PDB file of C-alpha atoms in Angstrom:
ATOM      1  CA  MET C   1      82.973  86.789 -54.690  1.00 63.00           C
ATOM      2  CA  ASP C   2      83.591  88.860 -51.608  1.00 86.00           C
ATOM      3  CA  VAL C   3      80.066  89.658 -50.469  1.00 88.00           C
ATOM      4  CA  PHE C   4      80.838  92.508 -48.121  1.00 89.00           C
ATOM      5  CA  GLN C   5      82.947  93.992 -50.758  1.00 90.00           C
ATOM      6  CA  ALA C   6      80.244  93.682 -53.317  1.00 91.00           C
ATOM      7  CA  MET C   7      77.776  95.303 -50.786  1.00 91.00           C
ATOM      8  CA  ARG C   8      80.193  98.241 -50.283  1.00 91.00           C
ATOM      9  CA  VAL C   9      80.302  98.733 -53.884  1.00 92.00           C
ATOM     10  CA  PHE C  10      76.534  98.506 -54.459  1.00 92.00           C
ATOM     11  CA  ALA C  11      75.925 100.826 -51.601  1.00 91.00           C
ATOM     12  CA  LYS C  12      78.414 103.397 -52.885  1.00 90.00           C
ATOM     13  CA  VAL C  13      76.944 103.183 -56.427  1.00 90.00           C
ATOM     14  CA  VAL C  14      73.463 103.943 -54.982  1.00 91.00           C
ATOM     15  CA  GLU C  15      74.874 106.949 -52.671  1.00 87.00           C
ATOM     16  CA  LEU C  16      76.884 108.491 -55.606  1.00 87.00           C
ATOM     17  CA  GLU C  17      74.295 107.573 -58.352  1.00 87.00           C
ATOM     18  CA  GLY C  18      76.835 106.189 -60.784  1.00 88.00           C
ATOM     19  CA  PHE C  19      79.367 103.409 -61.240  1.00 90.00           C
ATOM     20  CA  SER C  20      82.243 105.833 -62.275  1.00 89.00           C
ATOM     21  CA  ARG C  21      81.961 108.143 -59.230  1.00 87.00           C
ATOM     22  CA  ALA C  22      81.702 105.015 -56.985  1.00 89.00           C
ATOM     23  CA  ALA C  23      84.660 103.301 -58.455  1.00 90.00           C
ATOM     24  CA  GLU C  24      86.656 106.479 -58.168  1.00 88.00           C
ATOM     25  CA  ARG C  25      85.748 106.888 -54.543  1.00 85.00           C
ATOM     26  CA  LEU C  26      86.593 103.026 -53.825  1.00 86.00           C
ATOM     27  CA  GLY C  27      89.829 103.066 -55.774  1.00 87.00           C
ATOM     28  CA  ILE C  28      88.634 100.497 -58.401  1.00 90.00           C
ATOM     29  CA  SER C  29      87.714 100.483 -62.194  1.00 91.00           C
ATOM     30  CA  ALA C  30      84.075 101.291 -63.205  1.00 89.00           C
ATOM     31  CA  THR C  31      84.322  97.923 -65.057  1.00 92.00           C
ATOM     32  CA  ALA C  32      85.144  96.149 -61.628  1.00 92.00           C
ATOM     33  CA  ALA C  33      82.476  97.958 -59.939  1.00 91.00           C
ATOM     34  CA  SER C  34      79.781  96.907 -62.531  1.00 91.00           C
ATOM     35  CA  ARG C  35      80.902  93.404 -62.428  1.00 92.00           C
ATOM     36  CA  GLN C  36      80.824  93.077 -58.572  1.00 92.00           C
ATOM     37  CA  VAL C  37      77.097  94.607 -58.606  1.00 92.00           C
ATOM     38  CA  ALA C  38      76.159  92.080 -61.447  1.00 92.00           C
ATOM     39  CA  GLU C  39      77.719  89.189 -59.418  1.00 93.00           C
ATOM     40  CA  LEU C  40      75.732  90.344 -56.450  1.00 91.00           C
ATOM     41  CA  GLU C  41      72.519  90.344 -58.453  1.00 91.00           C
ATOM     42  CA  ALA C  42      73.333  86.906 -59.815  1.00 92.00           C
ATOM     43  CA  ARG C  43      73.970  85.519 -56.256  1.00 92.00           C
ATOM     44  CA  LEU C  44      70.698  86.999 -55.011  1.00 92.00           C
ATOM     45  CA  GLY C  45      68.685  86.150 -58.105  1.00 93.00           C
ATOM     46  CA  VAL C  46      67.110  89.668 -58.395  1.00 93.00           C
ATOM     47  CA  ARG C  47      67.743  92.825 -60.201  1.00 92.00           C
ATOM     48  CA  LEU C  48      68.908  95.490 -57.871  1.00 93.00           C
ATOM     49  CA  LEU C  49      69.452  98.382 -60.368  1.00 91.00           C
ATOM     50  CA  HIS C  50      67.803  99.530 -63.645  1.00 88.00           C
ATOM     51  CA  ARG C  51      70.587 100.969 -65.807  1.00 81.00           C
ATOM     52  CA  THR C  52      70.122 103.591 -68.473  1.00 77.00           C
ATOM     53  CA  THR C  53      72.448 105.652 -70.450  1.00 71.00           C
ATOM     54  CA  ARG C  54      71.849 108.638 -68.125  1.00 76.00           C
ATOM     55  CA  ARG C  55      70.788 107.262 -64.774  1.00 81.00           C
ATOM     56  CA  LEU C  56      70.532 104.395 -62.368  1.00 84.00           C
ATOM     57  CA  TYR C  57      67.154 103.399 -60.781  1.00 85.00           C
ATOM     58  CA  LEU C  58      66.789 101.226 -57.867  1.00 91.00           C
ATOM     59  CA  THR C  59      64.124  98.394 -58.186  1.00 92.00           C
ATOM     60  CA  ASP C  60      61.969  97.637 -55.227  1.00 91.00           C
ATOM     61  CA  SER C  61      64.122  94.750 -54.255  1.00 92.00           C
ATOM     62  CA  GLY C  62      67.262  97.006 -54.672  1.00 90.00           C
ATOM     63  CA  ARG C  63      65.617  99.658 -52.330  1.00 91.00           C
ATOM     64  CA  SER C  64      64.982  97.041 -49.716  1.00 92.00           C
ATOM     65  CA  TYR C  65      68.390  95.460 -50.070  1.00 92.00           C
ATOM     66  CA  TYR C  66      70.187  99.003 -49.989  1.00 91.00           C
ATOM     67  CA  GLU C  67      68.508  99.800 -46.676  1.00 90.00           C
ATOM     68  CA  ARG C  68      69.618  96.439 -45.181  1.00 90.00           C
ATOM     69  CA  CYS C  69      73.120  96.635 -46.752  1.00 90.00           C
ATOM     70  CA  THR C  70      73.669 100.075 -45.132  1.00 87.00           C
ATOM     71  CA  GLN C  71      72.576  98.769 -41.835  1.00 88.00           C
ATOM     72  CA  ILE C  72      74.841  95.612 -42.066  1.00 91.00           C
ATOM     73  CA  LEU C  73      77.864  97.687 -43.365  1.00 88.00           C
ATOM     74  CA  ASN C  74      77.519 100.233 -40.569  1.00 83.00           C
ATOM     75  CA  ASP C  75      77.287  97.460 -37.888  1.00 84.00           C
ATOM     76  CA  LEU C  76      80.413  95.827 -39.559  1.00 85.00           C
ATOM     77  CA  ASP C  77      82.271  99.187 -39.254  1.00 77.00           C
ATOM     78  CA  GLU C  78      81.313  99.655 -35.840  1.00 72.00           C
ATOM     79  CA  ALA C  79      82.352  96.100 -34.752  1.00 76.00           C
ATOM     80  CA  GLU C  80      85.864  96.745 -36.556  1.00 69.00           C
ATOM     81  CA  LEU C  81      86.267  99.992 -34.763  1.00 63.00           C
ATOM     82  CA  THR C  82      85.295  98.469 -31.328  1.00 63.00           C
ATOM     83  CA  ILE C  83      87.846  95.565 -31.968  1.00 66.00           C
ATOM     84  CA  SER C  84      90.621  97.884 -33.100  1.00 56.00           C
ATOM     85  CA  SER C  85      90.056 100.189 -30.176  1.00 51.00           C
ATOM     86  CA  ALA C  86      90.081  97.212 -27.742  1.00 55.00           C
ATOM     87  CA  GLU C  87      93.321  95.775 -29.385  1.00 60.00           C
ATOM     88  CA  GLY C  88      94.975  99.296 -28.779  1.00 71.00           C
ATOM     89  CA  ARG C  89      95.341  98.506 -25.121  1.00 81.00           C
ATOM     90  CA  PRO C  90      96.891  95.563 -23.173  1.00 88.00           C
ATOM     91  CA  GLN C  91      94.371  93.236 -22.064  1.00 87.00           C
ATOM     92  CA  GLY C  92      93.405  89.538 -21.726  1.00 87.00           C
ATOM     93  CA  LEU C  93      95.354  86.427 -20.910  1.00 91.00           C
ATOM     94  CA  LEU C  94      99.141  86.683 -21.596  1.00 93.00           C
ATOM     95  CA  ARG C  95     100.831  83.042 -21.388  1.00 94.00           C
ATOM     96  CA  VAL C  96     104.493  83.440 -20.706  1.00 96.00           C
ATOM     97  CA  ALA C  97     107.186  80.750 -20.355  1.00 96.00           C
ATOM     98  CA  ALA C  98     110.503  81.482 -18.378  1.00 96.00           C
ATOM     99  CA  PRO C  99     113.488  79.710 -16.930  1.00 94.00           C
ATOM    100  CA  VAL C 100     112.821  78.741 -13.455  1.00 93.00           C
ATOM    101  CA  SER C 101     115.627  80.319 -11.390  1.00 93.00           C
ATOM    102  CA  PHE C 102     115.637  83.496 -13.368  1.00 95.00           C
ATOM    103  CA  GLY C 103     111.850  83.620 -13.349  1.00 94.00           C
ATOM    104  CA  VAL C 104     111.530  83.165  -9.632  1.00 93.00           C
ATOM    105  CA  GLN C 105     114.244  85.604  -8.616  1.00 92.00           C
ATOM    106  CA  HIS C 106     113.967  88.341 -11.105  1.00 94.00           C
ATOM    107  CA  LEU C 107     111.132  88.140 -13.464  1.00 94.00           C
ATOM    108  CA  THR C 108     108.264  87.703 -10.955  1.00 94.00           C
ATOM    109  CA  PRO C 109     108.858  90.995  -9.367  1.00 94.00           C
ATOM    110  CA  LEU C 110     109.025  92.623 -12.786  1.00 95.00           C
ATOM    111  CA  PHE C 111     105.795  90.862 -13.930  1.00 96.00           C
ATOM    112  CA  LEU C 112     103.966  92.102 -10.746  1.00 96.00           C
ATOM    113  CA  ASP C 113     105.103  95.687 -11.616  1.00 96.00           C
ATOM    114  CA  TYR C 114     103.898  95.269 -15.167  1.00 96.00           C
ATOM    115  CA  MET C 115     100.457  94.009 -14.014  1.00 96.00           C
ATOM    116  CA  GLU C 116     100.231  97.010 -11.740  1.00 96.00           C
ATOM    117  CA  ARG C 117     100.779  99.154 -14.795  1.00 95.00           C
ATOM    118  CA  TYR C 118      98.319  97.340 -17.063  1.00 93.00           C
ATOM    119  CA  PRO C 119      95.521  95.934 -14.843  1.00 94.00           C
ATOM    120  CA  GLU C 120      93.429  94.542 -17.649  1.00 90.00           C
ATOM    121  CA  VAL C 121      96.136  91.949 -18.235  1.00 92.00           C
ATOM    122  CA  LYS C 122      96.020  88.673 -16.692  1.00 94.00           C
ATOM    123  CA  LEU C 123      99.323  86.853 -16.792  1.00 94.00           C
ATOM    124  CA  GLU C 124      99.983  82.953 -16.658  1.00 94.00           C
ATOM    125  CA  LEU C 125     103.574  82.201 -15.977  1.00 95.00           C
ATOM    126  CA  SER C 126     105.109  78.803 -16.634  1.00 94.00           C
ATOM    127  CA  LEU C 127     108.407  78.231 -15.247  1.00 94.00           C
ATOM    128  CA  SER C 128     110.567  75.527 -16.807  1.00 91.00           C
ATOM    129  CA  ASP C 129     114.081  75.232 -18.215  1.00 87.00           C
ATOM    130  CA  ARG C 130     112.964  73.061 -21.132  1.00 85.00           C
ATOM    131  CA  MET C 131     112.629  74.539 -24.469  1.00 85.00           C
ATOM    132  CA  VAL C 132     108.819  75.084 -25.053  1.00 86.00           C
ATOM    133  CA  ASP C 133     107.023  75.043 -28.341  1.00 86.00           C
ATOM    134  CA  LEU C 134     105.228  78.447 -28.351  1.00 86.00           C
ATOM    135  CA  VAL C 135     102.891  77.658 -31.223  1.00 80.00           C
ATOM    136  CA  GLU C 136     102.093  73.987 -30.178  1.00 82.00           C
ATOM    137  CA  GLU C 137     101.586  74.763 -26.487  1.00 88.00           C
ATOM    138  CA  GLY C 138      99.783  78.082 -26.859  1.00 87.00           C
ATOM    139  CA  TYR C 139     102.281  80.488 -25.451  1.00 91.00           C
ATOM    140  CA  ASP C 140     102.233  84.216 -26.335  1.00 91.00           C
ATOM    141  CA  LEU C 141     105.865  84.831 -25.200  1.00 94.00           C
ATOM    142  CA  ALA C 142     108.931  82.905 -24.142  1.00 95.00           C
ATOM    143  CA  LEU C 143     112.126  84.145 -22.289  1.00 96.00           C
ATOM    144  CA  ARG C 144     115.183  82.122 -23.195  1.00 93.00           C
ATOM    145  CA  ILE C 145     118.779  82.315 -21.962  1.00 92.00           C
ATOM    146  CA  THR C 146     121.289  80.869 -24.529  1.00 89.00           C
ATOM    147  CA  HIS C 147     124.633  81.333 -26.208  1.00 82.00           C
ATOM    148  CA  GLU C 148     122.908  81.306 -29.633  1.00 79.00           C
ATOM    149  CA  LEU C 149     119.297  81.213 -30.639  1.00 77.00           C
ATOM    150  CA  LYS C 150     118.396  78.838 -33.348  1.00 70.00           C
ATOM    151  CA  THR C 151     114.759  79.517 -34.121  1.00 67.00           C
ATOM    152  CA  THR C 152     112.420  80.594 -36.813  1.00 71.00           C
ATOM    153  CA  LEU C 153     110.478  82.633 -34.423  1.00 77.00           C
ATOM    154  CA  VAL C 154     110.952  86.385 -33.812  1.00 85.00           C
ATOM    155  CA  ALA C 155     113.563  87.079 -31.090  1.00 88.00           C
ATOM    156  CA  ARG C 156     114.568  90.352 -29.236  1.00 91.00           C
ATOM    157  CA  PRO C 157     117.530  90.583 -27.169  1.00 93.00           C
ATOM    158  CA  LEU C 158     116.901  91.837 -23.633  1.00 94.00           C
ATOM    159  CA  ALA C 159     120.101  91.706 -21.660  1.00 93.00           C
ATOM    160  CA  VAL C 160     123.520  90.204 -21.390  1.00 93.00           C
ATOM    161  CA  MET C 161     123.856  87.351 -19.026  1.00 94.00           C
ATOM    162  CA  ARG C 162     127.317  87.025 -17.553  1.00 95.00           C
ATOM    163  CA  LEU C 163     128.725  83.734 -16.207  1.00 95.00           C
ATOM    164  CA  VAL C 164     131.598  83.166 -13.707  1.00 96.00           C
ATOM    165  CA  ALA C 165     133.406  80.247 -12.408  1.00 97.00           C
ATOM    166  CA  CYS C 166     133.305  80.424  -8.645  1.00 98.00           C
ATOM    167  CA  ALA C 167     133.580  78.453  -5.371  1.00 98.00           C
ATOM    168  CA  ALA C 168     133.297  78.777  -1.762  1.00 98.00           C
ATOM    169  CA  PRO C 169     136.366  79.884   0.358  1.00 98.00           C
ATOM    170  CA  ALA C 170     136.062  76.531   2.226  1.00 97.00           C
ATOM    171  CA  TYR C 171     136.413  74.529  -0.724  1.00 98.00           C
ATOM    172  CA  LEU C 172     139.331  76.488  -2.180  1.00 97.00           C
ATOM    173  CA  LYS C 173     141.242  76.374   1.219  1.00 97.00           C
ATOM    174  CA  ARG C 174     140.965  72.703   1.128  1.00 97.00           C
ATOM    175  CA  HIS C 175     141.761  72.015  -2.635  1.00 96.00           C
ATOM    176  CA  GLY C 176     143.583  75.087  -3.792  1.00 96.00           C
ATOM    177  CA  VAL C 177     142.836  77.998  -6.153  1.00 97.00           C
ATOM    178  CA  PRO C 178     142.943  76.911  -9.840  1.00 97.00           C
ATOM    179  CA  ARG C 179     144.984  79.481 -11.875  1.00 95.00           C
ATOM    180  CA  THR C 180     144.328  78.077 -15.372  1.00 96.00           C
ATOM    181  CA  PRO C 181     141.065  76.405 -16.803  1.00 97.00           C
ATOM    182  CA  GLU C 182     143.298  73.136 -17.297  1.00 96.00           C
ATOM    183  CA  GLU C 183     143.656  72.896 -13.664  1.00 97.00           C
ATOM    184  CA  LEU C 184     140.055  72.351 -13.411  1.00 97.00           C
ATOM    185  CA  ARG C 185     140.547  68.804 -14.532  1.00 95.00           C
ATOM    186  CA  HIS C 186     141.736  68.053 -11.031  1.00 95.00           C
ATOM    187  CA  HIS C 187     138.745  69.610  -9.188  1.00 97.00           C
ATOM    188  CA  GLU C 188     135.240  68.765  -8.147  1.00 97.00           C
ATOM    189  CA  CYS C 189     133.135  70.605 -10.696  1.00 97.00           C
ATOM    190  CA  LEU C 190     129.361  70.746 -10.527  1.00 96.00           C
ATOM    191  CA  CYS C 191     127.713  70.414 -13.798  1.00 93.00           C
ATOM    192  CA  TYR C 192     124.311  71.889 -15.200  1.00 92.00           C
ATOM    193  CA  THR C 193     122.624  69.078 -17.297  1.00 89.00           C
ATOM    194  CA  TYR C 194     120.812  71.500 -19.672  1.00 83.00           C
ATOM    195  CA  ASP C 195     124.255  73.008 -20.694  1.00 82.00           C
ATOM    196  CA  ALA C 196     124.619  72.456 -24.459  1.00 75.00           C
ATOM    197  CA  LEU C 197     128.260  71.508 -23.879  1.00 76.00           C
ATOM    198  CA  ARG C 198     127.608  69.349 -20.850  1.00 81.00           C
ATOM    199  CA  GLY C 199     130.876  68.129 -19.310  1.00 89.00           C
ATOM    200  CA  VAL C 200     132.808  70.916 -21.028  1.00 94.00           C
ATOM    201  CA  TRP C 201     133.440  74.483 -19.773  1.00 96.00           C
ATOM    202  CA  GLU C 202     134.527  77.358 -21.952  1.00 95.00           C
ATOM    203  CA  PHE C 203     136.571  80.290 -21.218  1.00 96.00           C
ATOM    204  CA  GLU C 204     138.203  83.207 -23.220  1.00 94.00           C
ATOM    205  CA  GLY C 205     141.864  83.172 -22.710  1.00 89.00           C
ATOM    206  CA  PRO C 206     144.646  85.471 -23.724  1.00 88.00           C
ATOM    207  CA  SER C 207     145.108  83.426 -26.876  1.00 87.00           C
ATOM    208  CA  GLY C 208     141.471  82.620 -27.794  1.00 91.00           C
ATOM    209  CA  ARG C 209     138.715  80.411 -26.615  1.00 93.00           C
ATOM    210  CA  VAL C 210     139.688  77.467 -24.310  1.00 94.00           C
ATOM    211  CA  GLN C 211     137.471  74.460 -23.745  1.00 95.00           C
ATOM    212  CA  VAL C 212     138.158  72.147 -20.886  1.00 96.00           C
ATOM    213  CA  SER C 213     136.511  68.914 -19.784  1.00 95.00           C
ATOM    214  CA  ILE C 214     135.330  68.794 -16.241  1.00 94.00           C
ATOM    215  CA  GLN C 215     134.037  66.134 -13.944  1.00 93.00           C
ATOM    216  CA  GLY C 216     132.226  65.965 -10.525  1.00 93.00           C
ATOM    217  CA  ARG C 217     130.030  63.725  -8.477  1.00 94.00           C
ATOM    218  CA  LEU C 218     126.955  66.127  -8.756  1.00 95.00           C
ATOM    219  CA  ALA C 219     125.097  67.243 -11.765  1.00 94.00           C
ATOM    220  CA  SER C 220     121.592  69.042 -11.782  1.00 94.00           C
ATOM    221  CA  ASN C 221     119.056  70.414 -14.143  1.00 90.00           C
ATOM    222  CA  ASN C 222     118.613  73.457 -11.754  1.00 91.00           C
ATOM    223  CA  GLY C 223     120.961  76.213 -11.001  1.00 92.00           C
ATOM    224  CA  ASP C 224     119.936  76.924  -7.523  1.00 94.00           C
ATOM    225  CA  SER C 225     120.802  73.339  -6.388  1.00 95.00           C
ATOM    226  CA  LEU C 226     124.296  73.809  -7.804  1.00 96.00           C
ATOM    227  CA  ARG C 227     124.659  77.250  -6.116  1.00 97.00           C
ATOM    228  CA  ALA C 228     123.695  75.731  -2.844  1.00 97.00           C
ATOM    229  CA  ALA C 229     126.154  72.837  -3.168  1.00 97.00           C
ATOM    230  CA  ALA C 230     128.859  75.266  -4.206  1.00 98.00           C
ATOM    231  CA  VAL C 231     128.197  77.604  -1.049  1.00 98.00           C
ATOM    232  CA  ALA C 232     128.296  74.405   1.041  1.00 97.00           C
ATOM    233  CA  GLY C 233     131.918  73.996  -0.180  1.00 97.00           C
ATOM    234  CA  ARG C 234     131.165  70.834  -2.387  1.00 97.00           C
ATOM    235  CA  GLY C 235     132.789  72.012  -5.587  1.00 97.00           C
ATOM    236  CA  ILE C 236     133.151  74.572  -8.202  1.00 98.00           C
ATOM    237  CA  ILE C 237     130.282  75.999 -10.405  1.00 97.00           C
ATOM    238  CA  GLN C 238     130.193  77.894 -13.662  1.00 96.00           C
ATOM    239  CA  GLU C 239     126.827  79.886 -13.296  1.00 95.00           C
ATOM    240  CA  PRO C 240     125.231  83.068 -14.532  1.00 95.00           C
ATOM    241  CA  THR C 241     125.710  86.155 -12.254  1.00 96.00           C
ATOM    242  CA  PHE C 242     121.993  86.606 -11.814  1.00 95.00           C
ATOM    243  CA  LEU C 243     122.154  83.302  -9.666  1.00 95.00           C
ATOM    244  CA  VAL C 244     125.460  83.885  -7.847  1.00 97.00           C
ATOM    245  CA  GLY C 245     125.798  87.663  -7.789  1.00 95.00           C
ATOM    246  CA  GLU C 246     124.622  88.008  -4.131  1.00 94.00           C
ATOM    247  CA  GLU C 247     126.856  85.354  -3.003  1.00 96.00           C
ATOM    248  CA  LEU C 248     129.799  86.837  -4.731  1.00 96.00           C
ATOM    249  CA  ARG C 249     128.928  90.242  -3.271  1.00 93.00           C
ATOM    250  CA  GLN C 250     128.889  88.791   0.263  1.00 94.00           C
ATOM    251  CA  GLY C 251     131.971  86.576  -0.115  1.00 95.00           C
ATOM    252  CA  ARG C 252     130.151  83.286   0.117  1.00 97.00           C
ATOM    253  CA  LEU C 253     131.492  82.451  -3.256  1.00 97.00           C
ATOM    254  CA  VAL C 254     134.630  83.584  -4.813  1.00 97.00           C
ATOM    255  CA  ARG C 255     135.149  84.273  -8.567  1.00 96.00           C
ATOM    256  CA  LEU C 256     138.035  81.977 -10.088  1.00 97.00           C
ATOM    257  CA  LEU C 257     140.111  82.460 -13.231  1.00 96.00           C
ATOM    258  CA  PRO C 258     139.424  86.244 -13.741  1.00 94.00           C
ATOM    259  CA  ASP C 259     141.945  86.301 -16.441  1.00 93.00           C
ATOM    260  CA  TYR C 260     139.840  83.787 -18.327  1.00 96.00           C
ATOM    261  CA  PRO C 261     136.230  85.179 -18.584  1.00 95.00           C
ATOM    262  CA  VAL C 262     133.421  82.895 -19.503  1.00 95.00           C
ATOM    263  CA  PRO C 263     131.533  83.724 -22.764  1.00 93.00           C
ATOM    264  CA  SER C 264     128.325  85.476 -21.835  1.00 93.00           C
ATOM    265  CA  LEU C 265     124.640  84.431 -22.748  1.00 92.00           C
ATOM    266  CA  THR C 266     121.902  86.426 -23.847  1.00 94.00           C
ATOM    267  CA  LEU C 267     118.275  86.803 -22.672  1.00 95.00           C
ATOM    268  CA  TYR C 268     115.885  86.808 -25.412  1.00 94.00           C
ATOM    269  CA  ALA C 269     112.271  87.505 -25.638  1.00 95.00           C
ATOM    270  CA  VAL C 270     110.882  85.044 -28.379  1.00 93.00           C
ATOM    271  CA  TYR C 271     107.383  85.193 -29.942  1.00 88.00           C
ATOM    272  CA  PRO C 272     105.680  83.508 -32.837  1.00 82.00           C
ATOM    273  CA  SER C 273     105.249  86.500 -35.305  1.00 73.00           C
ATOM    274  CA  ARG C 274     106.080  90.057 -35.774  1.00 66.00           C
ATOM    275  CA  ARG C 275     102.828  90.814 -37.643  1.00 64.00           C
ATOM    276  CA  TYR C 276      99.727  91.712 -35.646  1.00 63.00           C
ATOM    277  CA  LEU C 277     101.629  91.688 -32.370  1.00 78.00           C
ATOM    278  CA  SER C 278      99.205  92.203 -29.641  1.00 83.00           C
ATOM    279  CA  PRO C 279      99.544  95.131 -27.242  1.00 88.00           C
ATOM    280  CA  LYS C 280     100.014  92.903 -24.221  1.00 90.00           C
ATOM    281  CA  VAL C 281     103.093  91.158 -25.732  1.00 91.00           C
ATOM    282  CA  ARG C 282     104.574  94.398 -27.264  1.00 90.00           C
ATOM    283  CA  THR C 283     104.184  96.405 -23.932  1.00 93.00           C
ATOM    284  CA  LEU C 284     105.589  93.375 -21.830  1.00 95.00           C
ATOM    285  CA  VAL C 285     108.709  93.163 -24.234  1.00 94.00           C
ATOM    286  CA  ASP C 286     109.191  96.935 -24.086  1.00 93.00           C
ATOM    287  CA  PHE C 287     108.582  96.964 -20.360  1.00 95.00           C
ATOM    288  CA  LEU C 288     111.441  94.226 -19.830  1.00 96.00           C
ATOM    289  CA  VAL C 289     113.715  96.011 -22.203  1.00 94.00           C
ATOM    290  CA  ASP C 290     113.446  99.174 -19.959  1.00 94.00           C
ATOM    291  CA  HIS C 291     113.884  97.331 -16.737  1.00 93.00           C
ATOM    292  CA  LEU C 292     116.701  95.004 -17.654  1.00 93.00           C
ATOM    293  CA  ALA C 293     119.080  97.760 -18.949  1.00 89.00           C
ATOM    294  CA  GLU C 294     122.651  97.974 -17.917  1.00 88.00           C
ATOM    295  CA  PRO C 295     123.746  98.146 -15.016  1.00 89.00           C
ATOM    296  CA  LEU C 296     122.044  95.003 -13.808  1.00 91.00           C
ATOM    297  CA  PRO C 297     121.380  94.768 -10.162  1.00 89.00           C
ATOM    298  CA  TRP C 298     122.987  91.231  -9.917  1.00 92.00           C
ATOM    299  CA  ASP C 299     126.089  92.441 -11.195  1.00 91.00           C
ATOM    300  CA  ALA C 300     126.525  95.074  -8.348  1.00 86.00           C
ATOM    301  CA  TRP C 301     129.430  92.736  -7.062  1.00 86.00           C
ATOM    302  CA  MET C 302     131.521  93.773 -10.107  1.00 84.00           C
ATOM    303  CA  ARG C 303     131.140  97.341  -9.393  1.00 70.00           C
ATOM    304  CA  GLY C 304     131.468  97.324  -5.610  1.00 57.00           C
ATOM    305  CA  GLY C 305     135.046  96.404  -5.460  1.00 43.00           C
ATOM    306  CA  VAL C 306     134.499  93.150  -3.786  1.00 41.00           C
ATOM    307  CA  LYS C 307     137.856  91.661  -2.602  1.00 39.00           C
ATOM    308  CA  ASP C 308     138.608  88.015  -3.538  1.00 39.00           C
ATOM    309  CA  LYS C 309     139.058  86.431  -0.055  1.00 38.00           C
ATOM    310  CA  VAL C 310     141.337  83.843  -1.336  1.00 37.00           C
ATOM    311  CA  SER C 311     143.378  85.296  -4.193  1.00 36.00           C
ATOM    312  CA  GLY C 312     143.391  88.929  -2.890  1.00 34.00           C
ATOM    313  CA  ARG C 313     142.223  90.309  -6.368  1.00 35.00           C
TER     314      ARG C 313
END
């Protein structure tokens, strides 16, 4: 028996002086209303109502119980209203997991703006390129950059993450400019170890997707270190433009194989459930959607007419 529901039925029967009227107001049958009051009496071990064919009368115990019932039910309604009102605005601790490089360079400034807008939110940001378990590790939200998201969680796409193959002018001057993906086999290629196709780079060619095996002396689980090595002239990288866009704009890196674009990634917001989504998660996701709309700032080099210093494109 749902005690609170039975208490509500009993109180409504008393207020409306009848089972039929109370049942109609509560949206249940008169039989169900009568049964719930009878079960409540059995639970308490006292009679609450005297029933006649014409009227209902409260017993002394019933009168005392009715007074306490109304007080308890009013307190319960007030508590639910208070919680519902509080849950209507973003507040409390928000635990977010995000990739390291993207988090440092682009998410942290956005999160600071979000916290300025919602001062009752306290944000805990965990930066890691590993795939965290939201439920087991207690995260409210994770941001993931991937080709294909395989998860039973709820995912919302936020932005397209473009990738390019690129190298420093000094490297290309020494080793030549590859004109096709196959020519990468003869170059020093710097590998990202968390890539699902480690040791293989993909391109979209005129005749379809092309995969090429690459090799090099340096591999890293961090894109910033690979970018630094590429700028130093140590090899070719295939990295997201959010990491190398500024270097491409300033000419410290040069885009390679423009006729063979790299398949893009997607930035997703991932959270455990769509039901009862808290305001703090909902507003952060909406905030990121608004602030990660095209055109993306790190792709300014694509719109600025930057000239390829090596190939002249």
